[in-house]
Structure formats: C-alpha cells, structure tokens
Amino acid sequence: TPPTTPSQGNDGGTATWNQNAAGGGGASQKWFVELFAAVNIQFSHIFAFEAKNQDSKDVFQRIASNLIPGYHWYNVPISSKPGDKFFAWRFLKEIARKQDYVLVKLDIDHTRIEEEIVRYLLQDESLMELIDEMFWEHHVNIPAMYRSWGTQKEKSYLHDTYNHFRRMRERGIRAHSWV
C-alpha cells in the first residue's frame, strides 16, 4: 500500500543522480526514484551524501526540476560519530516520523565506518522504527570481491552480513544487499 504521508530517501555514498563515484553503473538515486515511483511512492525528501568531490552545478543539472525542492545533496563524507553534524542518522532522527516511508542506502566503500553506522542502528530501537527499507553493500572479506573491493584484510565476512540483515529484518526493516 502506498504511503499517505511523506517519503524519505537517505543515500550514503551517492555520487550523482545517474552515475556512481567511479562514473559507471550504480546510479542509486535515479534507480530508487524510478523504482518506487512505479509503486506510487514519491520521495518528498532525498538526503544524499558523497565524499568524492563533485561539481555541484553538474549534480543539480541532472536532477528533475520536480525533485529539487526536497533534494538535499552534501558533498561531504557521511560520519559514523554521533554528535557530528554529518552523522549518518542525524537527519533521519530529526525529520522522519514513524508514519513516513523511509528508505536508506549505505555504500561508502569503507567497511569500518559502515559497520559503525549499522551497529548504531541496531542499538537504537527508536531509529529502527523509522526505517522501512535498507540497502547496504557490506564490504567484507570475500574472495569473489577482492579484485573490486580490495577487502582481503578485512575482519568481517559474509556470515557477518547475514547476521546484520537478519537482525534488521527481525525488527521490521526490509534489508537488502546493494551492489
């Protein structure tokens, strides 16, 4: 059932509207907006964070004019530290309401920071109650991804990913892997 209240998209590791930071696929913003529009979910707010320096004029030229009023793009790294002004969960906690449809995507290509962000989520019941759906690319030590991720020395493995997703799902968050 489509929400009758505002919807919010939160994208950590966003690059630009229709490309990822490397310039190839992974156009998460465009993909989410188009996919959810097909089921009548329109995002009233999109909070997008990208650490890699981008040309803001180019970023905003790619955005459809109807999205601009609710489009909040930050060309800064997302933080895993509570109290930091760009803390991953700050905007969500301050703006989202339980009746909102909230989608989160996390893919910043930094295992330790991503895990700190997810651990915080899993320890904050009120935060978990705000999130309906989460997509996360957990950069773990898995041979199939060494070439792309360079995660050979990471201390997190695929079974850790499954445990995180299981815990989110047990609390009502539709958790998905993002690649």
Coordinates of C-alpha atoms in Angstrom, one line a residue:
T1 CA 0.0 0.0 0.0
P2 CA 1.5 3.4 -0.9
P3 CA 2.2 5.8 1.9
T4 CA -0.2 8.6 2.5
T5 CA 2.5 10.7 4.2
P6 CA 5.9 11.9 3.0
S7 CA 8.6 9.5 2.0
Q8 CA 12.3 10.0 2.6
G9 CA 15.3 8.6 0.8
N10 CA 18.7 8.6 2.5
D11 CA 21.7 7.7 0.4
G12 CA 25.1 7.4 1.9
G13 CA 27.6 7.0 -0.9
T14 CA 25.5 8.6 -3.6
A15 CA 27.8 10.2 -6.3
T16 CA 25.4 11.9 -8.7
W17 CA 21.9 11.4 -9.9
N18 CA 22.7 8.9 -12.7
Q19 CA 26.2 7.6 -12.0
N20 CA 28.3 6.3 -9.2
A21 CA 31.5 8.0 -8.0
A22 CA 33.6 5.9 -10.4
G23 CA 31.5 7.1 -13.3
G24 CA 29.9 3.8 -14.1
G25 CA 26.7 2.0 -13.0
G26 CA 25.2 2.2 -9.6
A27 CA 23.0 5.2 -10.2
S28 CA 21.3 4.7 -6.9
Q29 CA 19.3 7.9 -6.7
K30 CA 17.7 7.6 -10.1
W31 CA 17.1 3.9 -9.7
F32 CA 15.3 4.3 -6.3
V33 CA 13.2 7.2 -7.5
E34 CA 12.1 5.4 -10.7
L35 CA 11.6 2.0 -9.0
F36 CA 9.5 3.4 -6.1
A37 CA 7.5 5.7 -8.4
A38 CA 6.3 2.6 -10.2
V39 CA 4.5 1.6 -7.0
N40 CA 3.3 5.1 -6.3
I41 CA 5.9 6.1 -3.7
Q42 CA 7.3 9.6 -4.4
F43 CA 10.2 10.8 -2.2
S44 CA 9.4 14.2 -0.6
H45 CA 13.0 14.4 0.7
I46 CA 16.2 12.9 -0.6
F47 CA 19.3 13.3 1.6
A48 CA 22.4 12.3 -0.5
F49 CA 26.0 12.2 0.8
E50 CA 29.0 11.8 -1.4
A51 CA 32.6 12.1 -0.2
K52 CA 34.3 12.3 -3.6
N53 CA 34.5 15.9 -4.9
Q54 CA 31.8 16.6 -7.4
D55 CA 30.8 19.7 -9.5
S56 CA 27.6 20.9 -7.8
K57 CA 26.4 22.6 -11.0
D58 CA 26.7 19.2 -12.8
V59 CA 25.0 17.4 -9.9
F60 CA 21.9 19.6 -9.9
Q61 CA 21.6 19.8 -13.7
R62 CA 21.0 16.1 -13.7
I63 CA 18.1 16.3 -11.2
A64 CA 14.5 16.6 -12.5
S65 CA 13.1 20.0 -11.5
N66 CA 10.2 18.5 -9.6
L67 CA 12.7 16.8 -7.2
I68 CA 14.8 19.9 -6.5
P69 CA 12.7 21.4 -3.6
G70 CA 13.2 18.2 -1.5
Y71 CA 16.7 17.3 -2.8
H72 CA 19.5 17.7 -0.2
W73 CA 22.9 16.9 -1.6
Y74 CA 26.0 17.1 0.6
N75 CA 29.4 16.7 -1.0
V76 CA 31.0 15.6 2.3
P77 CA 31.7 12.2 3.8
I78 CA 28.9 10.7 6.0
S79 CA 30.0 10.2 9.6
S80 CA 29.6 7.3 11.9
K81 CA 30.1 9.5 15.0
P82 CA 27.0 10.6 17.0
G83 CA 27.1 14.3 17.5
D84 CA 28.9 15.0 14.3
K85 CA 26.9 17.4 12.1
F86 CA 27.0 14.9 9.2
F87 CA 26.3 11.8 11.4
A88 CA 24.6 9.2 9.3
W89 CA 21.4 9.1 11.3
R90 CA 21.1 12.8 12.3
F91 CA 18.8 13.9 9.5
L92 CA 16.6 10.9 9.8
K93 CA 16.2 11.2 13.5
E94 CA 15.4 14.9 13.3
I95 CA 13.0 14.8 10.3
A96 CA 11.4 11.4 9.8
R97 CA 8.3 10.2 11.5
K98 CA 7.0 6.7 12.1
Q99 CA 4.2 7.2 9.5
D100 CA 6.7 8.2 6.8
Y101 CA 8.1 5.7 4.3
V102 CA 11.9 5.7 4.9
L103 CA 14.4 4.1 2.6
V104 CA 18.2 4.1 3.4
K105 CA 21.0 3.1 1.1
L106 CA 24.5 2.7 2.6
D107 CA 27.5 2.2 0.3
I108 CA 30.5 4.3 1.2
D109 CA 33.2 1.7 0.4
H110 CA 34.6 1.9 3.9
T111 CA 33.9 -1.2 6.0
R112 CA 34.7 0.1 9.5
I113 CA 32.6 3.2 9.1
E114 CA 29.7 1.3 7.5
E115 CA 29.7 -1.2 10.3
E116 CA 29.8 1.6 13.0
I117 CA 26.8 3.1 11.3
V118 CA 24.9 -0.2 11.2
R119 CA 25.9 -1.1 14.8
Y120 CA 24.4 2.2 15.9
L121 CA 21.2 1.5 14.1
L122 CA 20.9 -2.0 15.6
Q123 CA 21.3 -0.5 19.1
D124 CA 18.7 2.3 18.7
E125 CA 15.2 0.9 18.7
S126 CA 13.5 4.3 18.0
L127 CA 15.7 4.7 14.9
M128 CA 14.9 1.2 13.6
E129 CA 11.2 2.0 14.0
L130 CA 11.6 4.9 11.4
I131 CA 13.2 2.8 8.7
D132 CA 11.1 0.7 6.3
E133 CA 13.7 -0.5 3.9
M134 CA 17.5 -0.6 3.8
F135 CA 20.0 -1.4 1.1
W136 CA 23.6 -1.9 2.2
E137 CA 26.8 -3.0 0.3
H138 CA 28.7 -4.6 3.2
H139 CA 32.4 -4.6 2.1
V140 CA 33.6 -7.9 3.6
N141 CA 36.5 -10.3 3.2
I142 CA 35.2 -12.5 0.4
P143 CA 37.5 -13.8 -2.3
A144 CA 35.0 -13.2 -5.1
M145 CA 35.2 -9.4 -4.4
Y146 CA 38.9 -9.0 -3.7
R147 CA 39.5 -7.5 -7.2
S148 CA 36.7 -5.0 -6.9
W149 CA 36.7 -4.2 -3.2
G150 CA 40.3 -4.9 -2.1
T151 CA 39.0 -6.3 1.2
Q152 CA 41.5 -9.2 1.7
K153 CA 42.5 -7.8 5.1
E154 CA 39.0 -7.1 6.5
K155 CA 37.9 -8.8 9.6
S156 CA 34.3 -9.0 8.6
Y157 CA 32.9 -11.9 6.5
L158 CA 29.8 -12.8 4.6
H159 CA 28.3 -14.6 7.6
D160 CA 28.5 -11.2 9.5
T161 CA 26.5 -9.6 6.7
Y162 CA 23.8 -12.3 7.0
N163 CA 23.7 -11.7 10.8
H164 CA 23.3 -7.9 10.4
F165 CA 20.5 -8.3 7.8
R166 CA 18.8 -10.9 10.0
R167 CA 18.8 -8.6 13.0
M168 CA 17.4 -5.7 10.8
R169 CA 14.7 -8.0 9.4
E170 CA 13.7 -9.3 12.9
R171 CA 13.0 -5.6 13.8
G172 CA 10.8 -5.0 10.7
I173 CA 13.4 -3.4 8.4
R174 CA 13.3 -4.9 4.9
A175 CA 17.1 -5.2 4.5
H176 CA 18.7 -5.9 1.1
S177 CA 22.2 -6.3 -0.2
W178 CA 23.3 -3.5 -2.5
V179 CA 25.9 -4.0 -5.3

